[in-house]
Amino acid sequence: MRKEVPDQSHRVAEPDFLLDRLRLRFKSPEVERRFQQESIAASLGIIRLYLAAAAALYLVFGILDVITEDPALRTLLFIRCAIVAPILLGSCAATFHRAFPKYSQPILAFAMISPGLGIVFMTAIMAQPFGSLYYAGLIMVVMYGSCLVRLRYTYAVGATIALFVAYQLAALKLNPIPLKFYASNNFFLVMASAVGLFSGYLQELYVRKTYVGQKTIEAKNALSNLLLAEAQKANRSKSDFLANMSHELRTPLNAIIGFSDILAKEMFGEHSNPRYGEYSADINNSGRHLLSIINEILDLAKAESGKISLEEEEVDVLSCVEECLRTCRHSAEVGRVKLGLARKPDDVVLLADRRLLFQIILNLTSNAVKFTPAGGEVELCVRADTVEGVFITVTDTGIGIPLDNIERVMRPFEQVENTYSRKHGGTGLGLPYAAKLAQLHGGSIRLESEINLGTKAVLWLPPARLIAVQHALKAAV
């Protein structure tokens, strides 16, 4: 039996982000290399600040050297000012070189260990009790260096161990100190090293986890963008297909409608059987119904592909609404639905495409009439405001739309399934087409509905379309 291989054409390659938690490095060398490059490049500013601040602090503590009045003062200041501080500043300067990301870890580790070795050497040459007490500077160096930004944890551990061993050599061999001081100093040095390394470990672990999260999101976004592009491509193909099919179907349909109309009206003589006339009328009605559906599909396809352009003119909104009421009057009377205008508004004149504006209002009104049971009401209302814009509201007492389906009915070919809606059929294109036309005018359509209580459809158009507002703007200019 042949095994089906799942389609992986839409997969976006995901890197291996498995992390070695002991060494704190990604198991994939390629991922580790990219992480080092990207993290160093993103942190150059703070690395430079960290190194410059370390040099400044190291120099400031030279004041303590002077206060101690140690016989080796000149040597102490030489170590501090002529060796360690230049190393730190040189490391800071190295970050400006393009090769720094490649050698960043050895440079940063050296920048951590050099101040510590400077302190160790100072304890080895200073007279007591300062030879025992100056180790405190080593604690600061270890903690500061362990948290050095973008210094890998393993390098920090190595530098800390090297400094600890160097201090043992200085305290036991080069400048021996009393045992009680030796034990006390080592206790605090070990504790400080542990705290510093633990903080550095957590810091790098957090940075690496954040990096994994960021890359995972980027991979998902890339996949989403790929799927979105393909969906948009498929949607354009669908629109083109519907438009082409609509054109192809219109020609034979017009012929069917025309010839069936001739047969139904018996233009070339009476039928031998009355049923021929009935069947011809049925063919004619069915053809007209199918043509209206094709026209709706074609109109929506044009709107989605941006092929509809506005032919703007000054439009009297009230006359447009009244024309719509006249058009829907017959359907309302047949369905025994009361249809009317809430109140006659003041003159509202818009700069709009009259044909398309009429189509929007007609779609909203016919939909309301269609889904309002006998005895119900459909009411239109027009309100204009120079700040808020123009609101044309169609309110009905119909079957309503469930809250979770309101978004659905605004999508093409979507309908809310219930017993009443199935009686009336339809393609589900009226509202989406009206919404597209509203968007062309810079407006929108909002639906508010409750089951068995009715629906309110609100067409909003921006105030800039009001002729009065446009005149005021021109006068201001």
XYZ file of C-alpha atoms in Angstrom:
477
model
C 0.000 0.000 0.000
C 1.408 3.348 -1.003
C 2.070 5.676 1.893
C 0.919 9.261 1.381
C 3.510 11.927 2.024
C 2.019 15.048 3.620
C 2.277 18.223 1.608
C 5.119 20.306 3.010
C 5.106 23.000 0.330
C 3.935 25.581 2.846
C 6.435 24.691 5.583
C 8.973 27.298 6.618
C 12.287 25.805 7.714
C 12.572 25.991 11.483
C 16.118 25.968 12.944
C 17.116 23.524 15.680
C 16.865 25.544 18.891
C 17.796 22.723 21.283
C 19.843 24.235 24.101
C 22.663 22.652 26.103
C 21.792 24.065 29.519
C 25.092 23.046 31.122
C 27.333 24.880 28.658
C 24.616 27.339 27.665
C 24.984 26.980 23.934
C 22.725 25.823 21.126
C 23.404 22.292 19.967
C 23.246 23.403 16.346
C 26.573 25.096 15.415
C 24.815 27.193 12.764
C 22.205 28.472 15.220
C 24.928 29.190 17.793
C 26.975 31.134 15.231
C 23.978 33.226 14.163
C 23.002 33.845 17.776
C 26.483 35.118 18.638
C 26.598 37.402 15.603
C 23.132 38.847 16.102
C 23.340 39.231 19.887
C 26.763 40.900 19.768
C 25.675 43.234 16.958
C 22.534 44.198 18.891
C 24.471 44.852 22.133
C 27.498 46.805 20.933
C 26.266 50.013 22.526
C 25.789 48.567 26.005
C 29.052 46.545 25.776
C 30.954 49.762 25.075
C 29.222 51.518 27.958
C 29.982 48.572 30.267
C 33.712 48.554 29.386
C 34.086 52.346 29.550
C 32.325 52.409 32.946
C 34.619 49.605 34.194
C 37.702 51.634 33.189
C 36.320 54.744 34.892
C 35.521 52.875 38.132
C 38.928 51.208 38.142
C 40.612 54.594 37.852
C 38.401 56.167 40.540
C 39.466 53.481 43.017
C 42.998 54.820 42.612
C 41.951 57.299 45.311
C 41.982 54.359 47.736
C 45.552 53.558 46.705
C 46.594 57.087 47.674
C 44.735 56.946 51.017
C 46.530 53.720 52.044
C 49.929 55.476 51.680
C 51.436 52.101 50.840
C 55.154 52.047 50.003
C 54.279 50.461 46.646
C 51.912 53.325 45.721
C 53.670 54.167 42.478
C 53.495 50.539 41.353
C 49.814 50.352 42.322
C 48.979 53.442 40.299
C 51.045 52.160 37.385
C 49.084 48.879 37.367
C 45.797 50.729 37.614
C 46.411 53.616 35.228
C 49.007 52.326 32.781
C 48.019 48.681 32.379
C 44.469 47.742 33.405
C 42.563 50.915 32.417
C 44.161 50.996 28.931
C 43.285 47.313 28.481
C 39.638 48.064 29.286
C 39.579 51.114 27.029
C 41.373 49.165 24.300
C 38.731 46.438 24.557
C 36.075 49.130 24.227
C 37.837 50.506 21.134
C 38.037 46.989 19.662
C 34.241 46.816 19.569
C 34.312 49.347 16.726
C 36.324 46.980 14.511
C 34.312 44.904 12.056
C 36.096 41.707 13.203
C 34.987 42.175 16.829
C 31.938 39.834 16.648
C 34.233 36.985 15.591
C 36.684 37.497 18.498
C 34.267 39.000 20.997
C 34.463 36.230 23.610
C 38.279 36.179 24.071
C 38.330 40.003 24.124
C 35.536 40.269 26.700
C 37.028 37.481 28.834
C 40.414 39.274 28.778
C 38.626 42.514 29.717
C 37.180 40.670 32.742
C 40.341 38.905 33.877
C 42.804 41.819 33.523
C 41.279 44.025 36.300
C 41.123 40.970 38.578
C 44.753 40.057 37.978
C 45.624 43.686 38.640
C 43.955 43.438 42.076
C 45.650 40.096 42.783
C 49.068 41.571 41.939
C 48.334 44.560 44.203
C 47.567 42.232 47.145
C 50.856 40.450 46.441
C 52.999 43.590 46.830
C 51.113 45.647 49.436
C 52.157 45.769 53.078
C 49.802 44.369 55.703
C 47.015 44.829 56.634
C 46.172 46.119 53.124
C 47.612 42.990 51.532
C 44.814 41.097 53.290
C 42.051 43.648 52.785
C 42.545 44.671 49.165
C 41.040 41.367 47.991
C 37.630 43.111 48.329
C 38.295 44.748 44.979
C 38.518 41.267 43.490
C 34.966 40.542 44.678
C 33.697 43.571 42.782
C 35.609 42.565 39.657
C 34.264 39.002 39.757
C 30.640 40.096 40.187
C 30.919 42.891 37.621
C 32.670 40.656 35.110
C 30.330 37.681 35.570
C 27.425 39.842 34.441
C 29.365 41.447 31.563
C 26.839 41.758 28.726
C 27.226 39.116 26.001
C 30.206 37.433 27.728
C 29.331 33.761 27.458
C 28.782 31.947 30.732
C 31.527 29.401 30.074
C 34.094 32.163 29.514
C 32.969 33.890 32.717
C 33.411 30.632 34.652
C 36.911 30.171 33.220
C 37.946 33.742 34.069
C 36.543 33.432 37.612
C 38.428 30.184 38.262
C 41.644 31.736 36.912
C 41.270 34.733 39.243
C 40.501 32.490 42.222
C 43.623 30.369 41.589
C 45.748 33.506 41.125
C 44.528 34.870 44.471
C 45.425 31.588 46.213
C 48.963 31.903 44.850
C 49.261 35.503 46.031
C 47.736 34.888 49.495
C 49.702 31.716 50.218
C 53.049 32.197 48.440
C 53.769 35.726 47.225
C 52.442 37.687 50.214
C 51.195 35.205 52.846
C 48.367 36.432 55.051
C 47.139 35.138 58.450
C 45.072 31.960 58.225
C 41.926 33.533 59.697
C 42.048 36.323 57.093
C 42.762 33.777 54.374
C 39.737 31.666 55.341
C 37.464 34.731 55.656
C 38.591 36.210 52.332
C 38.113 32.939 50.472
C 34.651 32.464 51.962
C 33.449 35.850 50.732
C 35.270 35.460 47.414
C 33.623 32.082 46.759
C 30.188 33.402 47.721
C 30.592 36.486 45.529
C 31.817 34.349 42.616
C 28.863 31.983 43.016
C 26.353 34.849 43.104
C 27.964 36.558 40.118
C 28.131 33.388 38.036
C 24.571 32.432 38.957
C 23.355 35.893 37.897
C 25.345 35.640 34.682
C 23.911 32.169 34.012
C 20.324 33.365 34.473
C 20.981 36.443 32.349
C 22.358 34.428 29.425
C 19.645 31.757 29.773
C 16.997 34.482 29.584
C 18.672 36.068 26.554
C 18.826 32.730 24.738
C 15.218 31.867 25.549
C 14.155 35.297 24.341
C 16.113 34.705 21.134
C 14.352 31.365 20.609
C 10.958 33.004 21.197
C 11.756 35.810 18.770
C 12.949 33.425 16.044
C 9.922 31.188 16.549
C 7.620 34.187 16.113
C 9.568 35.275 13.019
C 9.220 31.771 11.547
C 5.476 31.727 12.245
C 5.131 35.231 10.785
C 6.989 34.119 7.669
C 4.625 31.164 7.357
C 1.608 33.417 7.958
C 2.823 35.888 5.336
C 3.358 33.052 2.868
C -0.120 31.665 3.491
C -1.616 35.165 3.346
C 0.059 35.848 -0.006
C -1.223 32.543 -1.360
C -4.704 33.218 0.015
C -4.728 36.645 -1.628
C -3.520 35.084 -4.865
C -6.256 32.460 -4.645
C -8.829 35.165 -3.888
C -7.748 37.157 -6.952
C -7.905 33.989 -9.058
C -11.388 33.314 -7.702
C -12.513 36.843 -8.514
C -11.067 36.612 -12.029
C -12.696 33.205 -12.519
C -16.087 34.456 -11.336
C -15.836 37.521 -13.538
C -14.888 35.462 -16.601
C -17.558 32.842 -15.946
C -20.153 35.541 -15.417
C -19.343 37.066 -18.779
C -19.418 33.637 -20.449
C -22.793 32.776 -18.905
C -24.444 36.108 -19.632
C -24.574 35.611 -23.413
C -26.485 32.299 -23.466
C -28.654 33.467 -20.567
C -29.708 36.582 -22.421
C -30.642 34.376 -25.371
C -32.646 32.040 -23.103
C -34.435 34.972 -21.466
C -35.158 36.636 -24.787
C -36.492 33.560 -26.585
C -38.484 32.344 -23.576
C -40.045 35.823 -23.364
C -41.065 35.555 -27.024
C -42.574 32.123 -26.389
C -44.349 33.220 -23.221
C -45.922 36.209 -25.014
C -46.822 34.060 -28.064
C -45.395 36.663 -30.438
C -45.334 34.227 -33.374
C -48.669 32.540 -32.726
C -50.647 30.790 -30.044
C -49.398 27.581 -28.442
C -51.277 24.390 -29.220
C -51.128 23.574 -25.503
C -51.447 26.189 -22.714
C -48.708 24.435 -20.746
C -46.133 25.624 -23.263
C -46.895 29.178 -22.191
C -46.546 28.285 -18.514
C -43.255 26.475 -19.097
C -41.936 29.366 -21.170
C -42.786 31.798 -18.337
C -41.037 29.499 -15.833
C -37.928 29.353 -18.055
C -37.988 33.148 -18.367
C -38.316 33.704 -14.602
C -35.596 31.176 -13.809
C -33.290 32.748 -16.397
C -33.838 36.234 -14.968
C -33.194 34.939 -11.457
C -29.961 33.254 -12.548
C -28.910 36.401 -14.415
C -29.450 38.503 -11.292
C -27.227 36.102 -9.311
C -24.528 36.256 -11.990
C -24.739 40.060 -11.979
C -24.260 40.077 -8.208
C -21.224 37.797 -8.494
C -19.759 39.923 -11.269
C -20.325 43.148 -9.339
C -18.661 41.711 -6.207
C -15.739 40.378 -8.257
C -15.246 43.834 -9.764
C -15.377 45.455 -6.323
C -12.855 42.996 -4.841
C -10.440 43.433 -7.743
C -10.677 47.225 -7.534
C -12.175 47.612 -10.999
C -15.046 49.808 -9.834
C -14.326 53.530 -10.012
C -16.467 56.225 -8.447
C -18.281 58.696 -10.679
C -18.755 61.344 -8.030
C -21.412 64.012 -8.169
C -23.591 65.967 -5.768
C -26.222 63.543 -4.475
C -29.383 64.418 -2.578
C -29.474 61.620 0.016
C -33.207 62.027 0.729
C -34.153 61.557 -2.934
C -31.907 58.486 -3.085
C -33.573 56.994 0.012
C -37.079 57.749 -1.307
C -36.251 56.065 -4.611
C -35.091 53.022 -2.693
C -38.376 52.988 -0.713
C -40.341 53.058 -3.954
C -38.270 50.201 -5.368
C -38.817 48.010 -2.296
C -42.485 48.999 -1.796
C -43.892 46.094 -3.829
C -41.809 43.466 -1.975
C -42.865 44.975 1.362
C -46.552 44.901 0.386
C -46.305 41.292 -0.775
C -44.658 40.311 2.498
C -47.055 42.535 4.501
C -44.153 44.492 5.977
C -44.542 48.143 6.917
C -41.828 50.186 5.181
C -41.149 53.862 5.723
C -38.873 56.759 6.617
C -38.524 57.542 10.323
C -38.574 61.300 9.831
C -37.825 63.607 6.977
C -34.313 64.946 7.571
C -32.889 68.281 6.605
C -31.300 68.483 3.161
C -28.238 66.249 3.073
C -26.090 66.587 -0.027
C -23.076 64.329 -0.526
C -20.252 64.072 -2.998
C -20.702 60.426 -3.997
C -21.484 58.004 -6.793
C -25.292 58.135 -6.889
C -25.728 54.753 -8.553
C -23.505 52.974 -6.039
C -24.949 54.833 -3.052
C -28.429 53.820 -4.187
C -27.198 50.221 -4.516
C -25.891 50.217 -0.929
C -29.165 51.533 0.524
C -31.191 49.189 -1.715
C -29.208 46.116 -0.601
C -29.631 46.995 3.071
C -33.344 47.771 2.707
C -34.232 44.753 0.537
C -32.364 42.510 2.978
C -34.345 43.946 5.879
C -37.663 43.469 4.049
C -36.693 39.972 2.981
C -35.984 38.745 6.517
C -38.840 40.508 8.313
C -41.926 38.333 8.882
C -45.446 39.521 8.022
C -46.625 42.265 10.344
C -43.114 43.536 10.966
C -41.609 46.942 10.247
C -38.609 48.276 8.346
C -37.631 51.862 9.024
C -34.979 54.065 7.413
C -33.351 57.020 9.126
C -30.883 59.628 7.837
C -28.684 61.722 10.137
C -25.864 64.048 9.149
C -23.267 65.757 11.319
C -20.365 67.902 10.116
C -18.091 66.286 12.725
C -19.284 62.676 12.970
C -20.346 62.171 9.360
C -23.463 60.785 7.658
C -25.450 57.881 9.105
C -28.093 56.044 7.074
C -29.753 53.472 9.311
C -32.042 50.618 8.256
C -33.836 49.077 11.233
C -36.117 46.044 11.057
C -38.090 43.831 13.429
C -37.035 40.670 11.608
C -35.515 37.352 12.575
C -32.211 38.855 13.716
C -28.675 37.496 13.480
C -26.839 35.610 16.255
C -23.985 37.688 17.673
C -21.352 35.149 16.645
C -22.655 35.155 13.055
C -22.612 38.919 12.412
C -19.058 38.751 11.071
C -19.974 35.758 8.892
C -22.810 37.465 7.051
C -20.404 40.204 5.943
C -18.356 37.618 4.038
C -19.294 36.573 0.461
C -21.577 33.545 0.075
C -22.115 33.298 3.849
C -25.654 33.029 5.200
C -27.129 32.355 8.600
C -28.937 29.054 8.400
C -32.414 28.927 9.895
C -35.886 27.927 8.787
C -36.954 31.442 7.796
C -33.848 32.342 5.829
C -33.929 29.095 3.854
C -37.396 30.014 2.556
C -35.923 32.990 0.720
C -32.660 31.563 -0.631
C -30.170 34.038 -2.072
C -26.412 34.046 -2.658
C -25.276 35.907 0.423
C -23.631 38.626 -1.677
C -25.840 41.617 -0.887
C -24.195 42.708 2.371
C -20.574 42.026 1.309
C -21.140 43.967 -1.914
C -22.700 46.876 -0.016
C -19.755 46.844 2.404
C -17.277 47.005 -0.499
C -19.119 49.937 -2.049
C -19.157 51.710 1.324
C -15.378 51.214 1.611
C -14.930 52.751 -1.846
C -16.608 55.867 -0.447
C -14.342 55.814 2.614
C -17.190 54.578 4.810
C -18.299 51.369 6.476
C -21.323 49.258 7.391
C -22.007 48.150 10.951
C -24.588 45.569 12.015
C -26.330 45.363 15.391
C -28.742 42.498 15.906
C -30.595 40.292 18.373
C -32.357 37.034 17.628
C -36.116 37.494 17.019
C -35.872 41.208 17.870
C -34.458 42.571 14.630
C -31.369 44.046 13.034
C -29.981 47.537 12.633
C -27.689 48.146 9.652
C -25.803 51.441 9.820
C -24.104 52.914 6.766
C -21.511 55.506 7.802
C -19.894 57.949 5.392
C -17.129 60.372 6.438
C -18.005 64.038 7.092
C -15.589 65.105 4.324
C -18.194 63.874 1.798
C -20.732 66.436 2.984
C -20.948 69.268 0.472
C -21.388 71.774 3.303
C -18.116 70.616 4.878
C -16.296 70.834 1.563
C -17.547 74.378 1.010
C -16.386 75.342 4.497
C -12.931 73.865 3.859
C -12.619 75.739 0.560
C -13.668 78.970 2.236
C -11.059 78.423 4.982
C -8.357 77.909 2.377
